[in-house]
Amino acid sequence: MAIPSQAPKNMQQQDFEAPKRIKRADQIVESVKRWVVVNGKQPGDRLPNERELMEQFECSKGTVREALKSLEVQGLVSIKTGPNGGAVLERVPYEKASQLLRNFLHFEQPTGPEIYALRTLVEPEIAALATPRLQDEDFARLESLVACCETPARNFEERMQQRIAELEFHVVLAECCDNAMLAFIGRFLNDMIRDLVIFKKAQLPEQQEFSCANLNYHKQLLEALRARDAELARQLMRQHMQSAEHFNRELEGQLQKHFLA
Amino acid sequence: MAIPSQAPKNMQQQDFEAPKRIKRADQIVESVKRWVVVNGKQPGDRLPNERELMEQFECSKGTVREALKSLEVQGLVSIKTGPNGGAVLERVPYEKASQLLRNFLHFEQPTGPEIYALRTLVEPEIAALATPRLQDEDFARLESLVACCETPARNFEERMQQRIAELEFHVVLAECCDNAMLAFIGRFLNDMIRDLVIFKKAQLPEQQEFSCANLNYHKQLLEALRARDAELARQLMRQHMQSAEHFNRELEGQLQKHFLA
DNA sequence: CTATAGTATTTATACTAATAAATAGAATTA
DNA sequence: TAATTCTATTTATTAGTATAAATACTATAG
């Protein structure tokens, strides 16, 4: 949140750096952000309504709206109509942050191997961090997700759902680990893989061996987690990820053949 | 990019899910995004100007401007005035993505140890991936950054600059590794640490031992990189990170004492 | 006294029209 | 030819008006 450097009017051509005019709306956005951090505002606190903002910043309705739109897109406020409506401060939801990061990656689409390489790094740590923090309800969720994959899938739809459940297993762990960044990366990678799985791999014939291996690892992991053995959980997850990486490579190979044929 | 579910008017109360009206501007944003992916538009391609968008979407100028503002905030377009002005497609710059992710983390400020824990995971991999890809100019940059830390700092300002140079060393490696996500995380963590260093640690008396250890690791790393020995680079980086993590813990302890006194 | 329906108010949402600022490129001048 | 001024195009900003949505409050019915 940098201080908006007011562009001086009468200046020689000598300044090559950032002589760019800062738009009114963006100035307002920065002011609001400063106001939030300086006054230690918390999620739920309300911003002044549009009329007051117009007066405060001496600008028109349209400009205020643009500023509020900016804050809304960034996920920092949500806007409601009606009495007691207006803009209220929000903690940025995961979905928002995730979507914005995906925009960033749009023109350099990470490949499967890249995603799995990262996953191999972070998932074992997530497992280890989550181990001492899992509650009864978390175990219940993990159980049900494992159960979901036990029975062999009868059709495409079921196979898809089992894949999602497999991934959800990792999301539960990510949510429980108390390192916000690690959790974010974990969830984000899962989302990326989910899209890969759904849009690319699903059309291939059943990958019995693959699913079976995953299920086994998840079962073993669940045991280790219940025993609160962080080190074992880390080890198992590492093996799980290496196995998944290997299977992914194989799948992509098959997909290649499938595509050429 | 979900399909905007038109909210049905006469419906029983049974739907708890997302009956929320989608704002006109957001609909336009989604349309534009679809247009980009469907037509495979690339950075540099221009969007229709405001007037055309108004006609195309049958809406007013204000609404178009809100939509464009949204796209601008997301870093997907940049907008210029004048002839040949208007909105052009951009690849989202790192700074934008970084800032948006920081908003997400604002209310759950990651602690030093959390940041270093992640760093210990990713930096060794970054070093290994960068090893075969470094060009002459990259080596030159690394050299100059190391040189910058050779001479003992005479004052606060110099000490600060050396710290920045130390971190920049890691940014160079991140930029060279061809895994976009890993690179992003690496740079992001460096930014976080830079802020920690600048705002928290700088006031403490000189950390000679710390800086010296870092410098040594960087020198050894540079050798390994020149020898194109990825495995050695990974090992060295791992040790470097463990050492840095350890020093950070110590620093935070000293800071605590400093603060209490 | 309680639940329901109606009403009024607050607030965002959307549109129109007009002016200001920026700039690329054409026309002009020395 | 080279610098300068002019001009057309396009966004930036403003003002004012009207509409639609959400909700708190009130009145009514049971």
PDB file of C-alpha atoms in Angstrom, chain A residues 31-254:
ATOM      1  CA  SER A  31      -6.982   5.590   1.018  1.00  0.00           C
ATOM      2  CA  VAL A  32      -9.527   3.028   2.111  1.00  0.00           C
ATOM      3  CA  LYS A  33      -6.843   0.375   2.467  1.00  0.00           C
ATOM      4  CA  ARG A  34      -4.753   2.694   4.624  1.00  0.00           C
ATOM      5  CA  TRP A  35      -7.820   3.496   6.682  1.00  0.00           C
ATOM      6  CA  VAL A  36      -8.346  -0.204   7.267  1.00  0.00           C
ATOM      7  CA  VAL A  37      -4.815  -0.953   8.437  1.00  0.00           C
ATOM      8  CA  VAL A  38      -4.304   2.263  10.407  1.00  0.00           C
ATOM      9  CA  ASN A  39      -7.554   1.929  12.314  1.00  0.00           C
ATOM     10  CA  GLY A  40      -7.234  -1.821  12.611  1.00  0.00           C
ATOM     11  CA  LYS A  41     -10.596  -2.432  11.018  1.00  0.00           C
ATOM     12  CA  GLN A  42     -11.847  -5.995  11.110  1.00  0.00           C
ATOM     13  CA  PRO A  43     -14.052  -8.146   8.866  1.00  0.00           C
ATOM     14  CA  GLY A  44     -17.656  -7.131   9.401  1.00  0.00           C
ATOM     15  CA  ASP A  45     -16.895  -3.450   9.920  1.00  0.00           C
ATOM     16  CA  ARG A  46     -18.778  -1.196   7.558  1.00  0.00           C
ATOM     17  CA  LEU A  47     -17.448   1.379   5.146  1.00  0.00           C
ATOM     18  CA  PRO A  48     -19.227   4.727   4.781  1.00  0.00           C
ATOM     19  CA  ASN A  49     -22.034   4.571   2.216  1.00  0.00           C
ATOM     20  CA  GLU A  50     -21.664   5.884  -1.314  1.00  0.00           C
ATOM     21  CA  ARG A  51     -23.011   9.344  -0.535  1.00  0.00           C
ATOM     22  CA  GLU A  52     -20.620   9.850   2.364  1.00  0.00           C
ATOM     23  CA  LEU A  53     -17.688   8.596   0.292  1.00  0.00           C
ATOM     24  CA  MET A  54     -18.639  11.047  -2.454  1.00  0.00           C
ATOM     25  CA  GLU A  55     -18.478  13.866   0.063  1.00  0.00           C
ATOM     26  CA  GLN A  56     -15.357  12.621   1.825  1.00  0.00           C
ATOM     27  CA  PHE A  57     -13.354  12.295  -1.377  1.00  0.00           C
ATOM     28  CA  GLU A  58     -15.092  15.114  -3.224  1.00  0.00           C
ATOM     29  CA  CYS A  59     -15.836  13.073  -6.267  1.00  0.00           C
ATOM     30  CA  SER A  60     -18.785  11.795  -8.213  1.00  0.00           C
ATOM     31  CA  LYS A  61     -20.886   8.699  -7.753  1.00  0.00           C
ATOM     32  CA  GLY A  62     -19.295   6.931 -10.710  1.00  0.00           C
ATOM     33  CA  THR A  63     -15.804   7.317  -9.293  1.00  0.00           C
ATOM     34  CA  VAL A  64     -16.843   5.985  -5.896  1.00  0.00           C
ATOM     35  CA  ARG A  65     -18.489   3.056  -7.611  1.00  0.00           C
ATOM     36  CA  GLU A  66     -15.318   2.282  -9.520  1.00  0.00           C
ATOM     37  CA  ALA A  67     -13.321   2.338  -6.302  1.00  0.00           C
ATOM     38  CA  LEU A  68     -15.800   0.071  -4.540  1.00  0.00           C
ATOM     39  CA  LYS A  69     -15.793  -2.251  -7.542  1.00  0.00           C
ATOM     40  CA  SER A  70     -12.036  -2.502  -7.270  1.00  0.00           C
ATOM     41  CA  LEU A  71     -12.226  -3.391  -3.581  1.00  0.00           C
ATOM     42  CA  GLU A  72     -14.964  -5.895  -4.316  1.00  0.00           C
ATOM     43  CA  VAL A  73     -12.971  -7.600  -7.074  1.00  0.00           C
ATOM     44  CA  GLN A  74     -10.027  -7.875  -4.718  1.00  0.00           C
ATOM     45  CA  GLY A  75     -12.343  -9.628  -2.288  1.00  0.00           C
ATOM     46  CA  LEU A  76     -11.783  -7.033   0.431  1.00  0.00           C
ATOM     47  CA  VAL A  77     -15.393  -5.895   0.725  1.00  0.00           C
ATOM     48  CA  SER A  78     -18.817  -7.216  -0.134  1.00  0.00           C
ATOM     49  CA  ILE A  79     -21.589  -4.877  -1.146  1.00  0.00           C
ATOM     50  CA  LYS A  80     -25.261  -5.173  -0.296  1.00  0.00           C
ATOM     51  CA  THR A  81     -28.318  -3.058  -1.032  1.00  0.00           C
ATOM     52  CA  GLY A  82     -31.049  -2.062   1.372  1.00  0.00           C
ATOM     53  CA  PRO A  83     -31.009  -0.625   4.878  1.00  0.00           C
ATOM     54  CA  ASN A  84     -27.800  -1.499   6.706  1.00  0.00           C
ATOM     55  CA  GLY A  85     -26.469  -2.340   3.281  1.00  0.00           C
ATOM     56  CA  GLY A  86     -23.385  -0.857   1.704  1.00  0.00           C
ATOM     57  CA  ALA A  87     -19.816  -2.093   1.691  1.00  0.00           C
ATOM     58  CA  VAL A  88     -18.601  -4.241   4.583  1.00  0.00           C
ATOM     59  CA  LEU A  89     -15.083  -5.462   5.145  1.00  0.00           C
ATOM     60  CA  GLU A  90     -14.501  -9.143   4.411  1.00  0.00           C
ATOM     61  CA  ARG A  91     -11.654 -11.570   4.827  1.00  0.00           C
ATOM     62  CA  VAL A  92     -10.717 -12.511   1.292  1.00  0.00           C
ATOM     63  CA  PRO A  93     -12.311 -15.900   0.606  1.00  0.00           C
ATOM     64  CA  TYR A  94     -10.097 -18.703  -0.639  1.00  0.00           C
ATOM     65  CA  GLU A  95     -12.062 -18.955  -3.889  1.00  0.00           C
ATOM     66  CA  LYS A  96     -11.301 -15.340  -4.730  1.00  0.00           C
ATOM     67  CA  ALA A  97      -7.579 -15.631  -4.094  1.00  0.00           C
ATOM     68  CA  SER A  98      -7.478 -18.891  -5.991  1.00  0.00           C
ATOM     69  CA  GLN A  99      -9.247 -17.427  -9.006  1.00  0.00           C
ATOM     70  CA  LEU A 100      -6.932 -14.420  -9.120  1.00  0.00           C
ATOM     71  CA  LEU A 101      -3.855 -16.622  -8.984  1.00  0.00           C
ATOM     72  CA  ARG A 102      -5.253 -18.725 -11.802  1.00  0.00           C
ATOM     73  CA  ASN A 103      -5.579 -15.621 -13.927  1.00  0.00           C
ATOM     74  CA  PHE A 104      -1.884 -15.055 -13.314  1.00  0.00           C
ATOM     75  CA  LEU A 105      -1.073 -18.538 -14.545  1.00  0.00           C
ATOM     76  CA  HIS A 106      -3.446 -18.457 -17.522  1.00  0.00           C
ATOM     77  CA  PHE A 107      -0.810 -17.721 -20.152  1.00  0.00           C
ATOM     78  CA  GLU A 108       1.731 -20.134 -18.717  1.00  0.00           C
ATOM     79  CA  GLN A 109      -0.541 -23.101 -18.045  1.00  0.00           C
ATOM     80  CA  PRO A 110       1.364 -25.270 -15.584  1.00  0.00           C
ATOM     81  CA  THR A 111       1.769 -28.806 -16.881  1.00  0.00           C
ATOM     82  CA  GLY A 112       0.806 -31.931 -14.986  1.00  0.00           C
ATOM     83  CA  PRO A 113       4.398 -32.791 -14.067  1.00  0.00           C
ATOM     84  CA  GLU A 114       4.962 -29.265 -12.748  1.00  0.00           C
ATOM     85  CA  ILE A 115       1.929 -29.469 -10.520  1.00  0.00           C
ATOM     86  CA  TYR A 116       2.861 -32.873  -9.208  1.00  0.00           C
ATOM     87  CA  ALA A 117       6.425 -31.746  -8.538  1.00  0.00           C
ATOM     88  CA  LEU A 118       5.160 -29.020  -6.234  1.00  0.00           C
ATOM     89  CA  ARG A 119       2.643 -31.322  -4.640  1.00  0.00           C
ATOM     90  CA  THR A 120       5.377 -33.768  -3.747  1.00  0.00           C
ATOM     91  CA  LEU A 121       7.059 -30.980  -1.841  1.00  0.00           C
ATOM     92  CA  VAL A 122       4.153 -29.571   0.117  1.00  0.00           C
ATOM     93  CA  GLU A 123       1.742 -32.430   0.809  1.00  0.00           C
ATOM     94  CA  PRO A 124       4.037 -34.362   3.146  1.00  0.00           C
ATOM     95  CA  GLU A 125       4.550 -31.244   5.226  1.00  0.00           C
ATOM     96  CA  ILE A 126       0.818 -30.559   5.285  1.00  0.00           C
ATOM     97  CA  ALA A 127       0.190 -34.075   6.512  1.00  0.00           C
ATOM     98  CA  ALA A 128       2.764 -33.694   9.265  1.00  0.00           C
ATOM     99  CA  LEU A 129       1.399 -30.338  10.404  1.00  0.00           C
ATOM    100  CA  ALA A 130      -2.172 -31.533  10.356  1.00  0.00           C
ATOM    101  CA  THR A 131      -1.463 -34.676  12.363  1.00  0.00           C
ATOM    102  CA  PRO A 132      -1.687 -33.186  15.861  1.00  0.00           C
ATOM    103  CA  ARG A 133      -4.588 -30.899  14.975  1.00  0.00           C
ATOM    104  CA  LEU A 134      -7.219 -33.212  13.521  1.00  0.00           C
ATOM    105  CA  GLN A 135     -10.506 -33.275  15.448  1.00  0.00           C
ATOM    106  CA  ASP A 136     -13.105 -36.027  15.615  1.00  0.00           C
ATOM    107  CA  GLU A 137     -15.170 -34.400  12.921  1.00  0.00           C
ATOM    108  CA  ASP A 138     -12.151 -34.214  10.633  1.00  0.00           C
ATOM    109  CA  PHE A 139     -11.526 -37.914  11.063  1.00  0.00           C
ATOM    110  CA  ALA A 140     -15.181 -38.517  10.268  1.00  0.00           C
ATOM    111  CA  ARG A 141     -14.854 -36.572   7.029  1.00  0.00           C
ATOM    112  CA  LEU A 142     -11.709 -38.435   6.081  1.00  0.00           C
ATOM    113  CA  GLU A 143     -13.390 -41.754   6.824  1.00  0.00           C
ATOM    114  CA  SER A 144     -16.380 -40.974   4.676  1.00  0.00           C
ATOM    115  CA  LEU A 145     -14.174 -39.871   1.797  1.00  0.00           C
ATOM    116  CA  VAL A 146     -12.215 -43.101   1.993  1.00  0.00           C
ATOM    117  CA  ALA A 147     -15.451 -45.079   2.197  1.00  0.00           C
ATOM    118  CA  CYS A 148     -16.650 -43.308  -0.913  1.00  0.00           C
ATOM    119  CA  CYS A 149     -13.775 -44.857  -2.858  1.00  0.00           C
ATOM    120  CA  GLU A 150     -14.090 -48.366  -1.454  1.00  0.00           C
ATOM    121  CA  THR A 151     -16.777 -49.748  -3.738  1.00  0.00           C
ATOM    122  CA  PRO A 152     -15.785 -50.118  -7.392  1.00  0.00           C
ATOM    123  CA  ALA A 153     -17.287 -47.423  -9.589  1.00  0.00           C
ATOM    124  CA  ARG A 154     -20.099 -48.599 -11.864  1.00  0.00           C
ATOM    125  CA  ASN A 155     -20.103 -45.753 -14.350  1.00  0.00           C
ATOM    126  CA  PHE A 156     -18.396 -42.603 -15.487  1.00  0.00           C
ATOM    127  CA  GLU A 157     -20.231 -40.395 -13.021  1.00  0.00           C
ATOM    128  CA  GLU A 158     -19.221 -42.520 -10.048  1.00  0.00           C
ATOM    129  CA  ARG A 159     -15.634 -42.727 -11.191  1.00  0.00           C
ATOM    130  CA  MET A 160     -15.580 -38.959 -11.363  1.00  0.00           C
ATOM    131  CA  GLN A 161     -16.998 -38.618  -7.872  1.00  0.00           C
ATOM    132  CA  GLN A 162     -14.412 -40.962  -6.460  1.00  0.00           C
ATOM    133  CA  ARG A 163     -11.671 -38.906  -8.005  1.00  0.00           C
ATOM    134  CA  ILE A 164     -13.098 -35.779  -6.404  1.00  0.00           C
ATOM    135  CA  ALA A 165     -13.344 -37.569  -3.064  1.00  0.00           C
ATOM    136  CA  GLU A 166      -9.705 -38.598  -3.330  1.00  0.00           C
ATOM    137  CA  LEU A 167      -8.704 -35.006  -3.783  1.00  0.00           C
ATOM    138  CA  GLU A 168     -11.030 -33.813  -1.045  1.00  0.00           C
ATOM    139  CA  PHE A 169      -9.057 -36.003   1.348  1.00  0.00           C
ATOM    140  CA  HIS A 170      -6.101 -33.696   0.816  1.00  0.00           C
ATOM    141  CA  VAL A 171      -8.212 -30.570   1.177  1.00  0.00           C
ATOM    142  CA  VAL A 172      -9.306 -31.683   4.641  1.00  0.00           C
ATOM    143  CA  LEU A 173      -5.691 -32.042   5.703  1.00  0.00           C
ATOM    144  CA  ALA A 174      -4.785 -28.667   4.195  1.00  0.00           C
ATOM    145  CA  GLU A 175      -7.590 -26.955   6.079  1.00  0.00           C
ATOM    146  CA  CYS A 176      -6.404 -28.411   9.362  1.00  0.00           C
ATOM    147  CA  CYS A 177      -2.782 -27.416   9.118  1.00  0.00           C
ATOM    148  CA  ASP A 178      -2.163 -24.072  10.780  1.00  0.00           C
ATOM    149  CA  ASN A 179       0.171 -22.633   8.171  1.00  0.00           C
ATOM    150  CA  ALA A 180      -2.103 -20.429   6.075  1.00  0.00           C
ATOM    151  CA  MET A 181       0.201 -20.260   3.088  1.00  0.00           C
ATOM    152  CA  LEU A 182       0.886 -23.961   3.008  1.00  0.00           C
ATOM    153  CA  ALA A 183      -2.848 -24.609   3.280  1.00  0.00           C
ATOM    154  CA  PHE A 184      -3.536 -22.256   0.426  1.00  0.00           C
ATOM    155  CA  ILE A 185      -0.978 -23.883  -1.839  1.00  0.00           C
ATOM    156  CA  GLY A 186      -2.292 -27.325  -0.981  1.00  0.00           C
ATOM    157  CA  ARG A 187      -5.854 -26.420  -1.844  1.00  0.00           C
ATOM    158  CA  PHE A 188      -4.777 -24.571  -4.949  1.00  0.00           C
ATOM    159  CA  LEU A 189      -2.844 -27.547  -6.288  1.00  0.00           C
ATOM    160  CA  ASN A 190      -5.799 -29.788  -5.614  1.00  0.00           C
ATOM    161  CA  ASP A 191      -8.016 -27.470  -7.625  1.00  0.00           C
ATOM    162  CA  MET A 192      -5.582 -27.518 -10.506  1.00  0.00           C
ATOM    163  CA  ILE A 193      -5.439 -31.304 -10.465  1.00  0.00           C
ATOM    164  CA  ARG A 194      -9.195 -31.547 -10.233  1.00  0.00           C
ATOM    165  CA  ASP A 195      -9.493 -29.629 -13.474  1.00  0.00           C
ATOM    166  CA  LEU A 196      -6.831 -31.749 -15.121  1.00  0.00           C
ATOM    167  CA  VAL A 197      -8.577 -34.902 -13.993  1.00  0.00           C
ATOM    168  CA  ILE A 198     -12.025 -33.750 -15.002  1.00  0.00           C
ATOM    169  CA  PHE A 199     -11.186 -32.322 -18.371  1.00  0.00           C
ATOM    170  CA  LYS A 200      -8.342 -34.530 -19.535  1.00  0.00           C
ATOM    171  CA  LYS A 201      -8.051 -37.860 -17.845  1.00  0.00           C
ATOM    172  CA  ALA A 202     -11.693 -38.756 -17.345  1.00  0.00           C
ATOM    173  CA  GLN A 203     -12.273 -40.041 -20.868  1.00  0.00           C
ATOM    174  CA  LEU A 204      -9.678 -42.765 -20.522  1.00  0.00           C
ATOM    175  CA  PRO A 205     -10.751 -46.282 -19.526  1.00  0.00           C
ATOM    176  CA  GLU A 206     -10.771 -47.007 -15.848  1.00  0.00           C
ATOM    177  CA  GLN A 207      -7.440 -46.745 -14.050  1.00  0.00           C
ATOM    178  CA  GLN A 208      -8.030 -49.551 -11.592  1.00  0.00           C
ATOM    179  CA  GLU A 209      -4.454 -49.875 -10.458  1.00  0.00           C
ATOM    180  CA  PHE A 210      -4.091 -46.157  -9.927  1.00  0.00           C
ATOM    181  CA  SER A 211      -7.226 -45.728  -7.843  1.00  0.00           C
ATOM    182  CA  CYS A 212      -6.400 -48.796  -5.805  1.00  0.00           C
ATOM    183  CA  ALA A 213      -2.953 -47.494  -4.934  1.00  0.00           C
ATOM    184  CA  ASN A 214      -4.390 -44.143  -3.871  1.00  0.00           C
ATOM    185  CA  LEU A 215      -6.994 -45.804  -1.706  1.00  0.00           C
ATOM    186  CA  ASN A 216      -4.369 -47.894   0.034  1.00  0.00           C
ATOM    187  CA  TYR A 217      -2.237 -44.891   0.792  1.00  0.00           C
ATOM    188  CA  HIS A 218      -5.197 -42.995   2.152  1.00  0.00           C
ATOM    189  CA  LYS A 219      -6.083 -45.873   4.438  1.00  0.00           C
ATOM    190  CA  GLN A 220      -2.560 -46.127   5.745  1.00  0.00           C
ATOM    191  CA  LEU A 221      -2.430 -42.386   6.200  1.00  0.00           C
ATOM    192  CA  LEU A 222      -5.618 -42.431   8.185  1.00  0.00           C
ATOM    193  CA  GLU A 223      -4.080 -44.954  10.541  1.00  0.00           C
ATOM    194  CA  ALA A 224      -0.958 -42.886  11.017  1.00  0.00           C
ATOM    195  CA  LEU A 225      -3.021 -39.769  11.625  1.00  0.00           C
ATOM    196  CA  ARG A 226      -5.136 -41.522  14.228  1.00  0.00           C
ATOM    197  CA  ALA A 227      -1.964 -42.677  15.943  1.00  0.00           C
ATOM    198  CA  ARG A 228      -0.803 -39.022  15.858  1.00  0.00           C
ATOM    199  CA  ASP A 229       2.408 -40.151  14.230  1.00  0.00           C
ATOM    200  CA  ALA A 230       3.404 -37.073  12.233  1.00  0.00           C
ATOM    201  CA  GLU A 231       6.641 -38.578  10.974  1.00  0.00           C
ATOM    202  CA  LEU A 232       4.952 -41.671   9.618  1.00  0.00           C
ATOM    203  CA  ALA A 233       2.244 -39.532   8.020  1.00  0.00           C
ATOM    204  CA  ARG A 234       4.910 -37.468   6.297  1.00  0.00           C
ATOM    205  CA  GLN A 235       6.665 -40.584   5.011  1.00  0.00           C
ATOM    206  CA  LEU A 236       3.465 -42.147   3.728  1.00  0.00           C
ATOM    207  CA  MET A 237       2.391 -38.965   2.042  1.00  0.00           C
ATOM    208  CA  ARG A 238       5.749 -38.675   0.367  1.00  0.00           C
ATOM    209  CA  GLN A 239       5.411 -42.181  -1.043  1.00  0.00           C
ATOM    210  CA  HIS A 240       1.821 -41.468  -2.014  1.00  0.00           C
ATOM    211  CA  MET A 241       2.869 -38.392  -3.949  1.00  0.00           C
ATOM    212  CA  GLN A 242       5.723 -40.154  -5.689  1.00  0.00           C
ATOM    213  CA  SER A 243       3.333 -42.892  -6.709  1.00  0.00           C
ATOM    214  CA  ALA A 244       0.753 -40.372  -7.911  1.00  0.00           C
ATOM    215  CA  GLU A 245       3.403 -38.500  -9.869  1.00  0.00           C
ATOM    216  CA  HIS A 246       4.462 -41.736 -11.508  1.00  0.00           C
ATOM    217  CA  PHE A 247       0.896 -42.694 -12.415  1.00  0.00           C
ATOM    218  CA  ASN A 248       0.266 -39.249 -13.798  1.00  0.00           C
ATOM    219  CA  ARG A 249       3.212 -39.576 -16.117  1.00  0.00           C
ATOM    220  CA  GLU A 250       1.892 -42.915 -17.302  1.00  0.00           C
ATOM    221  CA  LEU A 251      -1.575 -41.501 -17.821  1.00  0.00           C
ATOM    222  CA  GLU A 252      -0.264 -38.641 -19.871  1.00  0.00           C
ATOM    223  CA  GLY A 253       1.596 -41.132 -22.010  1.00  0.00           C
ATOM    224  CA  GLN A 254      -1.579 -43.127 -22.606  1.00  0.00           C
TER     225      GLN A 254
END
